[in-house]
Short mmCIF file of C-alpha atoms in Angstrom, two decimals:
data_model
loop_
_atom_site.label_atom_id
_atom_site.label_comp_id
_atom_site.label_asym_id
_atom_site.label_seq_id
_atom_site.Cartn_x
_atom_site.Cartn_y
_atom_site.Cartn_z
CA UNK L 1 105.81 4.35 30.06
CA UNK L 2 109.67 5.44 30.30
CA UNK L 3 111.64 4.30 27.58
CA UNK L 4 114.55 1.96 29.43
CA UNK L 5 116.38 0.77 26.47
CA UNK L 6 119.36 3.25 26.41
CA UNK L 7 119.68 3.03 30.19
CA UNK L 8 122.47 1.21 31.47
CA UNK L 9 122.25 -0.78 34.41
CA UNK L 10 125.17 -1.95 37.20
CA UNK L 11 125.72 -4.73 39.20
CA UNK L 12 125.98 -4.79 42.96
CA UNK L 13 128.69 -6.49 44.30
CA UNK L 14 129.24 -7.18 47.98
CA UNK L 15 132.27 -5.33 49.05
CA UNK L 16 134.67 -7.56 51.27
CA UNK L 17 135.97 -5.66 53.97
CA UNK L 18 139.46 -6.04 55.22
CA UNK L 19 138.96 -8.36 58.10
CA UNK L 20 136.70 -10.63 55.94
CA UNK L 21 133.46 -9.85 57.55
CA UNK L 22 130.61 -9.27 54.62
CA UNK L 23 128.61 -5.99 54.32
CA UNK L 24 125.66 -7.57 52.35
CA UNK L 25 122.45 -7.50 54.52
CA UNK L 26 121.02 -10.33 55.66
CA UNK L 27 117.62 -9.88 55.95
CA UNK L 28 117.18 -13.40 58.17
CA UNK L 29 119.57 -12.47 61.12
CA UNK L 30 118.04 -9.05 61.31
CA UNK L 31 114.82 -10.47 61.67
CA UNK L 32 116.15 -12.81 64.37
CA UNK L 33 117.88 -9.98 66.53
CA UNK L 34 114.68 -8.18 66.40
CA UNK L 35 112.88 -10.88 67.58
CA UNK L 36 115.39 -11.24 70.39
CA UNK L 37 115.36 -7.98 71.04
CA UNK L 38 111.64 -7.68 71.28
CA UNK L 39 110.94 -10.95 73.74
CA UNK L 40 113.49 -9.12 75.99
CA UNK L 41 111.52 -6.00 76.17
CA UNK L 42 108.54 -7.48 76.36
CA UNK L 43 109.83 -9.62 79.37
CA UNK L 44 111.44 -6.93 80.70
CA UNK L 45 108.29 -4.54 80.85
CA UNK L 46 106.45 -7.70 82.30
CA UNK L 47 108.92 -8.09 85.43
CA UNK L 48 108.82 -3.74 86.06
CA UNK L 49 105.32 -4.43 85.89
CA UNK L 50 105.47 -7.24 88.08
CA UNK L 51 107.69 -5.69 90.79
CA UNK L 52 105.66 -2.47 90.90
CA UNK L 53 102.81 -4.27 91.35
CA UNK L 54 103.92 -6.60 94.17
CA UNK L 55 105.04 -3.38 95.34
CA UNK L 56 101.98 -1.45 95.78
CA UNK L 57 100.71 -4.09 96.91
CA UNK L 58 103.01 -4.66 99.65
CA UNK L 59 102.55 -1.20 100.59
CA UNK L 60 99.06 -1.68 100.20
CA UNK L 61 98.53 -4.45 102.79
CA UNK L 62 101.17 -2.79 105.27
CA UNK L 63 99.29 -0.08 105.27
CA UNK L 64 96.04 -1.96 106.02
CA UNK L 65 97.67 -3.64 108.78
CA UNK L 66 98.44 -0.24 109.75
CA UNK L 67 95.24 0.86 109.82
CA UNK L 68 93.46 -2.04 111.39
CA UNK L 69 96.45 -1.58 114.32
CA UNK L 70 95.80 2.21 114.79
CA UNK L 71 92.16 1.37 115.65
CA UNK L 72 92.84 -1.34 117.72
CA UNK L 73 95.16 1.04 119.47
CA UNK L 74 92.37 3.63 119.24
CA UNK L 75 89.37 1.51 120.57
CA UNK L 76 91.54 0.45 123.59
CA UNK L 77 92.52 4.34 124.40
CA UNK L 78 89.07 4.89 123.88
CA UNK L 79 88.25 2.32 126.68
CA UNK L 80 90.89 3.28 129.01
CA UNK L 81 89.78 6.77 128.99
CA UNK L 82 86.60 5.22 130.16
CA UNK L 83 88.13 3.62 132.91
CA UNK L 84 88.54 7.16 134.27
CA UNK L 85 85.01 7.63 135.48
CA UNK L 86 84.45 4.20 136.86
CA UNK L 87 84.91 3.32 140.62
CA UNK L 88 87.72 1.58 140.16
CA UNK L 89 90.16 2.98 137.70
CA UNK L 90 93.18 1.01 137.94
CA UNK L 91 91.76 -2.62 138.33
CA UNK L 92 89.44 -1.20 135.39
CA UNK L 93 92.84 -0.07 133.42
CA UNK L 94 94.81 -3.62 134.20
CA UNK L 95 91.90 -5.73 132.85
CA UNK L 96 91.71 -3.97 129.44
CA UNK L 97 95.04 -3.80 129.23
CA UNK L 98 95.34 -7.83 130.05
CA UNK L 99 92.37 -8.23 127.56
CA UNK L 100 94.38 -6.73 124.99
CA UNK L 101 97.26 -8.53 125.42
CA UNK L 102 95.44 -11.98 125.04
CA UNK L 103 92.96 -11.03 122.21
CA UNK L 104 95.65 -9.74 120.15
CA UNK L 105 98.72 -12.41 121.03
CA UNK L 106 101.47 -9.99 121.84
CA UNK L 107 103.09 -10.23 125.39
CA UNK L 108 104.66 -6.36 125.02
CA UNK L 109 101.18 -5.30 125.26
CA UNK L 110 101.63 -5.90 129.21
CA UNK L 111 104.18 -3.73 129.64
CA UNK L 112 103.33 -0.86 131.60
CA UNK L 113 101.09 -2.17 133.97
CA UNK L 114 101.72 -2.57 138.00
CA UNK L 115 104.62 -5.43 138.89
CA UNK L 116 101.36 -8.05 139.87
CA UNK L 117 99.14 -7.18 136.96
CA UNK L 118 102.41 -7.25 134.90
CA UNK L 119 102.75 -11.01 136.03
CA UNK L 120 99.29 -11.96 135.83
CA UNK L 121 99.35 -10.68 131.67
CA UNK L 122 102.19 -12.63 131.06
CA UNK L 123 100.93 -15.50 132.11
CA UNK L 124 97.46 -15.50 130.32
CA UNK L 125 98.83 -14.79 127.17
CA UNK L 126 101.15 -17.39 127.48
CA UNK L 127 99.11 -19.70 128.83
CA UNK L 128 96.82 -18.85 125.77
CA UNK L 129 99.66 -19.09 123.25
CA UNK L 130 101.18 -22.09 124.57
CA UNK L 131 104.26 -20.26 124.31
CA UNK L 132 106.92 -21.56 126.72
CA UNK L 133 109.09 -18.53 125.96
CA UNK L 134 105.96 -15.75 127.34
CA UNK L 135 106.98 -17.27 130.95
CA UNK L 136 110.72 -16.53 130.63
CA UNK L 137 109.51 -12.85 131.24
CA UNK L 138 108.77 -13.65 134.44
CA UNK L 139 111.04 -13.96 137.34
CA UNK L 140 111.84 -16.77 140.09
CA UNK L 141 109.04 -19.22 141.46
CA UNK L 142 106.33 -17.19 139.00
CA UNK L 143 108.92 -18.19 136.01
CA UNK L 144 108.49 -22.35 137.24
CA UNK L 145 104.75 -22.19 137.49
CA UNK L 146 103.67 -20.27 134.30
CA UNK L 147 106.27 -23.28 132.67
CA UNK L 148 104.69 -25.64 134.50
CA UNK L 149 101.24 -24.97 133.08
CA UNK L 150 102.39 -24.02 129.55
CA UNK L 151 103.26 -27.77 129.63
CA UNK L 152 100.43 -29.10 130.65
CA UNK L 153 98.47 -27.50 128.25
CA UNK L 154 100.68 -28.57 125.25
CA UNK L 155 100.94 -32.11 126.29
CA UNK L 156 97.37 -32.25 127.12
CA UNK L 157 96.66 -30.56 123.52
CA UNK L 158 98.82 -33.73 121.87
CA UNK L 159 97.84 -36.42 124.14
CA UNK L 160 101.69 -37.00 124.62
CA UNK L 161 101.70 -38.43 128.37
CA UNK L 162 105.93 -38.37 128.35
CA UNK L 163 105.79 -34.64 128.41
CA UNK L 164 104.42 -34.26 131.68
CA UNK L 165 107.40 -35.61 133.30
CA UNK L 166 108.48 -31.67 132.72
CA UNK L 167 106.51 -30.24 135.10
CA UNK L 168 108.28 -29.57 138.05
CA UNK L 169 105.46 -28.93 140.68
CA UNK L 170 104.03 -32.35 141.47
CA UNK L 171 100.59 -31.56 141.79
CA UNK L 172 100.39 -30.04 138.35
CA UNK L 173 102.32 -32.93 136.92
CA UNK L 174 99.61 -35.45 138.10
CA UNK L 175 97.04 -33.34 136.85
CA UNK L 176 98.97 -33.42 133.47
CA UNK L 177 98.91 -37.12 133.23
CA UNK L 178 95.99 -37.85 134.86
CA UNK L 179 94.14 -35.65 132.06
CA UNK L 180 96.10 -37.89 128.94
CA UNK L 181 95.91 -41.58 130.81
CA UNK L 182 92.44 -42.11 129.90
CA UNK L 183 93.35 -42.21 126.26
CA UNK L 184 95.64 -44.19 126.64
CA UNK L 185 93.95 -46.34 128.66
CA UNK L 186 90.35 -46.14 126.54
CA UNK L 187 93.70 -47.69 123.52
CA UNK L 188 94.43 -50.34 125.82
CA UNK L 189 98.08 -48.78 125.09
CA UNK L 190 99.04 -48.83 128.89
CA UNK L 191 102.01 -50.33 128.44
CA UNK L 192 103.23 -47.63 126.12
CA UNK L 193 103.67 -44.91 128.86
CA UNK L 194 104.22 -46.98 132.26
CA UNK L 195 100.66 -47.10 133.12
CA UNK L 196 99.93 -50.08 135.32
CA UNK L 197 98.45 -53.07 133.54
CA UNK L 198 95.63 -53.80 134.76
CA UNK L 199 94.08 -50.69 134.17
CA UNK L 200 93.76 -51.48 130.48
CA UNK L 201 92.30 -54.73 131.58
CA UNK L 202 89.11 -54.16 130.52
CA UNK L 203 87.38 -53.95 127.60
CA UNK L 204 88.25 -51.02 125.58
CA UNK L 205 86.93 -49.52 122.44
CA UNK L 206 89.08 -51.19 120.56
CA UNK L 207 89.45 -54.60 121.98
CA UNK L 208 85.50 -54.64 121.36
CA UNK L 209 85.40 -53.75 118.15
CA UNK L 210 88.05 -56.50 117.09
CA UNK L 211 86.08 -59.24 118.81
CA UNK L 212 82.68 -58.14 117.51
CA UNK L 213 80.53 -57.84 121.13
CA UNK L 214 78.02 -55.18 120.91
CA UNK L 215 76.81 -56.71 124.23
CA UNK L 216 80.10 -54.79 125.83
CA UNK L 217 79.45 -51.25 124.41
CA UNK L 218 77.19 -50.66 127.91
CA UNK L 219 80.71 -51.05 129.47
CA UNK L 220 82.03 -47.95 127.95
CA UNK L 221 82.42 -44.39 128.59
CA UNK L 222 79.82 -42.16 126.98
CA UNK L 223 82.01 -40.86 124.54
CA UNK L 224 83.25 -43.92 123.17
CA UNK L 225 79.34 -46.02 124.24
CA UNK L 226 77.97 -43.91 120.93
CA UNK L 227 81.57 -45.08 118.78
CA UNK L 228 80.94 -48.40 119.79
CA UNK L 229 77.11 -48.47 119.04
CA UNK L 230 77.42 -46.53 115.50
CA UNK L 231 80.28 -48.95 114.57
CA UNK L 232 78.59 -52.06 115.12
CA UNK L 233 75.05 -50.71 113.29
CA UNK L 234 76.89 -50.83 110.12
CA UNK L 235 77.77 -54.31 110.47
CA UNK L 236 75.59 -57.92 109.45
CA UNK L 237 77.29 -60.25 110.09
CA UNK L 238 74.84 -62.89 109.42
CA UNK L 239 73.72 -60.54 106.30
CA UNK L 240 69.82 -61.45 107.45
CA UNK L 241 68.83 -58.13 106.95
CA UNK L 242 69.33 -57.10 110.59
CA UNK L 243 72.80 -55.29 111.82
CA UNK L 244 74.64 -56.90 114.65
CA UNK L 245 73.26 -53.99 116.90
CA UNK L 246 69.62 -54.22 116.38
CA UNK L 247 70.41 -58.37 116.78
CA UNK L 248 71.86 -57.87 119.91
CA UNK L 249 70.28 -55.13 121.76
CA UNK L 250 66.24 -55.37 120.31
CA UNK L 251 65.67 -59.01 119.06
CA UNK L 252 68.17 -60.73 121.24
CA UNK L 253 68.38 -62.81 118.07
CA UNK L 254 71.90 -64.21 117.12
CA UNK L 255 74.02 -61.83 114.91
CA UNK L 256 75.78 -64.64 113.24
CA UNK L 257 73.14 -67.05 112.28
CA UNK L 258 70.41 -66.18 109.54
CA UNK L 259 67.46 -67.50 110.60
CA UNK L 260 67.52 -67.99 114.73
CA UNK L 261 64.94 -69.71 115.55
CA UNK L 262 65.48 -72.36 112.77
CA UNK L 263 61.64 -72.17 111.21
CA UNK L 264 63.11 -71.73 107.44
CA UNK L 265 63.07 -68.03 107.44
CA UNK L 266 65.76 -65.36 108.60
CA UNK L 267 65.45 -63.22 110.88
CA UNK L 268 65.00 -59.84 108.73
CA UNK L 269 62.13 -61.28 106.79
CA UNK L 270 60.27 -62.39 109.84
CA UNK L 271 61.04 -59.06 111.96
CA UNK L 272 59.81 -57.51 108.29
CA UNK L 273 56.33 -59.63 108.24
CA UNK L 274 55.71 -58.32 112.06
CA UNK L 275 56.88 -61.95 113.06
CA UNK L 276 59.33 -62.90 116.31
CA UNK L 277 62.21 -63.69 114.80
CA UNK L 278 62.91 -66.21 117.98
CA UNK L 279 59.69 -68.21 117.98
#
């Protein structure tokens, strides 16, 4: 082992520099900046990694749709240049054209074909888009009735009986709400659109199931006759073991009393035992 004793040893003083900052490392702050430093790297690696994958992948499903357009484009050439040997080539050409047009939703897929074909593509695509703006491509009386229709089939679609008032060819517009007044009407909601009164007279859906008469389902349209039935099958009243419909439609017992026939036992134990419930 070296011999130390004759060695002399100095002391390390911070120097103070002139503006009174200290030289002296700190070990802690350098420890902190590097820290720093490193979370910002790390974060900013993350976000280039980040952007260049949203990138490709951008690029990556633009060139799908790309793809998927190119053979849609393809298989319709493809078809077209069918059309060429059939008998007859340009009704053949206008209807896969038209086809196109619809199945894929775009309107500029018409363009190109004869001035009546032309008309007739705008209209089925926007009569199958429901898009009011298709028929503005369209000039003069063919402009009012591919309008008129679009309406109908959007208020039709939302039951909403005030937008037929839009139509501007009569016939169409009494189609419209002649389509939506039965709901109404089925609602007992006449009032609500200017329907006459007396048409939601009768017993509706509703107004049946608030006053609890299964007896006035048979009045009913089949679509609501199976609403009326189902809702009524889940209810006992009487809580006899029998639901109200079964009660009122098979045993012709009464729904709201127990035991009918007054013998001491209800009705679901003595349709249970094989016994009539009203004897």
């Amino acid at each position: 082992m070296a011999d130390l004793k004759d060695t002399q040893f100095y002391e390390l003083k911070r120097v103070e520099e002139p503006n009174g900052f200290s030289t002296k490392f700190n070990s802690k702050k350098v420890k902190q900046v590097l820290l720093i430093t490193g979370a910002s790297l790390t974060a900013i690696i993350f976000l280039v990694f980040a952007i260049t994958t949203g990138l490709s992948f951008t690029k990556t499903k633009k060139l799908t749709g790309q793809n998927e357009n190119q053979k849609s484009n393809t298989e319709v050439s493809q078809t077209l240049t069918a059309c060429e040997a059939g008998a007859d080539v340009e009704f053949c050409k206008n209807r896969v054209t038209t086809e196109n047009a619809i199945t894929s939703g775009q309107v500029r897929a018409c363009e190109g074909l004869p001035s009546d074909a032309y008309k007739s593509c705008v209209n089925l695509v926007a009569f199958d888009q429901k898009n009011l703006d298709y028929c503005k491509l369209v000039d003069g009386e063919g402009n009012t009735e591919c309008s008129d229709h679009v309406r109908l089939l959007l208020a039709t679609a939302n039951n909403d009986y005030s937008a037929c008032a839009g139509i501007a060819n009569e016939d169409e517009r009494l189609s419209c709400q002649n389509q939506i007044a039965p709901f109404f009407i089925s609602e007992g909601r006449c009032s609500e659109v200017g329907l006459n009164e007396t048409l939601c007279e009768k017993e509706t859906l509703t107004s049946i199931k608030a006053n609890g008469s299964p007896y006035d389902c048979g009045g009913l349209p089949d679509v609501d006759y199976q609403s009326c039935s189902d809702y009524f099958a889940t209810l006992d009243s009487d809580s006899d073991g029998l639901n109200d419909w079964r009660e009122a439609s098979e045993f012709g017992t009464d729904r709201f009393v127990a035991d009918t026939d007054a013998d001491g036992y209800n009705d679901g134990v003595e349709v249970a035992g094989g016994f009539d419930p009203l004897n």
